Amino acid sequence: MKQEKSSTGQHQKFMDAARELGCDEDEAAFEDKLRRIAKVKPKPEADTKAEDDEAPE
């Protein structure tokens, strides 16, 4: 029981610190920022075609 209480206290301290730093709890804002920094580059056509040729029949 003591662990749950202390972890809840630690969790609350973390949440308070995040709010002080201006972190946003909005899920849509998170998704928008994630899209900005995590862009997946498409594979070049040459690599895709080479993989298709190597597929077992």
mmCIF file of C-alpha atoms in Angstrom:
data_model
loop_
_atom_site.group_PDB
_atom_site.id
_atom_site.type_symbol
_atom_site.label_atom_id
_atom_site.label_comp_id
_atom_site.label_asym_id
_atom_site.label_seq_id
_atom_site.Cartn_x
_atom_site.Cartn_y
_atom_site.Cartn_z
ATOM 1 C CA MET A 1 0.000 0.000 0.000
ATOM 2 C CA LYS A 2 2.788 2.427 0.786
ATOM 3 C CA GLN A 3 4.264 1.984 -2.706
ATOM 4 C CA GLU A 4 0.975 2.913 -4.374
ATOM 5 C CA LYS A 5 0.664 6.026 -2.262
ATOM 6 C CA SER A 6 4.247 7.140 -2.905
ATOM 7 C CA SER A 7 4.017 6.417 -6.639
ATOM 8 C CA THR A 8 0.805 8.428 -6.798
ATOM 9 C CA GLY A 9 2.608 11.266 -5.049
ATOM 10 C CA GLN A 10 5.496 10.973 -7.492
ATOM 11 C CA HIS A 11 3.034 10.877 -10.381
ATOM 12 C CA GLN A 12 1.372 14.042 -9.112
ATOM 13 C CA LYS A 13 4.744 15.774 -8.739
ATOM 14 C CA PHE A 14 5.574 14.819 -12.317
ATOM 15 C CA MET A 15 2.251 16.168 -13.586
ATOM 16 C CA ASP A 16 2.752 19.422 -11.665
ATOM 17 C CA ALA A 17 6.282 19.845 -13.036
ATOM 18 C CA ALA A 18 5.033 19.172 -16.586
ATOM 19 C CA ARG A 19 2.317 21.808 -16.215
ATOM 20 C CA GLU A 20 4.848 24.327 -14.889
ATOM 21 C CA LEU A 21 6.983 23.715 -17.987
ATOM 22 C CA GLY A 22 3.997 24.389 -20.224
ATOM 23 C CA CYS A 23 3.382 20.837 -21.409
ATOM 24 C CA ASP A 24 0.070 20.321 -23.165
ATOM 25 C CA GLU A 25 -2.237 17.487 -22.076
ATOM 26 C CA ASP A 26 -4.347 17.711 -25.230
ATOM 27 C CA GLU A 27 -4.095 14.514 -27.284
ATOM 28 C CA ALA A 28 -4.695 16.352 -30.568
ATOM 29 C CA ALA A 29 -1.789 18.699 -29.823
ATOM 30 C CA PHE A 30 0.418 15.683 -29.118
ATOM 31 C CA GLU A 31 -0.546 14.031 -32.413
ATOM 32 C CA ASP A 32 0.154 17.268 -34.312
ATOM 33 C CA LYS A 33 3.611 17.639 -32.769
ATOM 34 C CA LEU A 34 4.367 13.961 -33.329
ATOM 35 C CA ARG A 35 3.530 14.282 -37.045
ATOM 36 C CA ARG A 36 5.918 17.229 -37.307
ATOM 37 C CA ILE A 37 8.925 15.396 -35.863
ATOM 38 C CA ALA A 38 8.325 11.775 -36.876
ATOM 39 C CA LYS A 39 8.160 11.688 -40.642
ATOM 40 C CA VAL A 40 8.680 8.365 -42.390
ATOM 41 C CA LYS A 41 10.562 8.564 -45.649
ATOM 42 C CA PRO A 42 9.112 6.379 -48.405
ATOM 43 C CA LYS A 43 11.359 3.676 -49.839
ATOM 44 C CA PRO A 44 12.911 4.506 -53.191
ATOM 45 C CA GLU A 45 11.310 2.724 -56.159
ATOM 46 C CA ALA A 46 14.557 0.859 -56.983
ATOM 47 C CA ASP A 47 14.635 -0.812 -53.536
ATOM 48 C CA THR A 48 10.962 -1.745 -53.669
ATOM 49 C CA LYS A 49 11.318 -3.360 -57.099
ATOM 50 C CA ALA A 50 14.425 -5.294 -56.029
ATOM 51 C CA GLU A 51 12.533 -6.723 -53.041
ATOM 52 C CA ASP A 52 9.688 -7.846 -55.310
ATOM 53 C CA ASP A 53 12.155 -9.716 -57.554
ATOM 54 C CA GLU A 54 13.595 -11.589 -54.568
ATOM 55 C CA ALA A 55 10.225 -12.859 -53.324
ATOM 56 C CA PRO A 56 9.965 -16.683 -53.275
ATOM 57 C CA GLU A 57 7.572 -18.221 -55.783
#
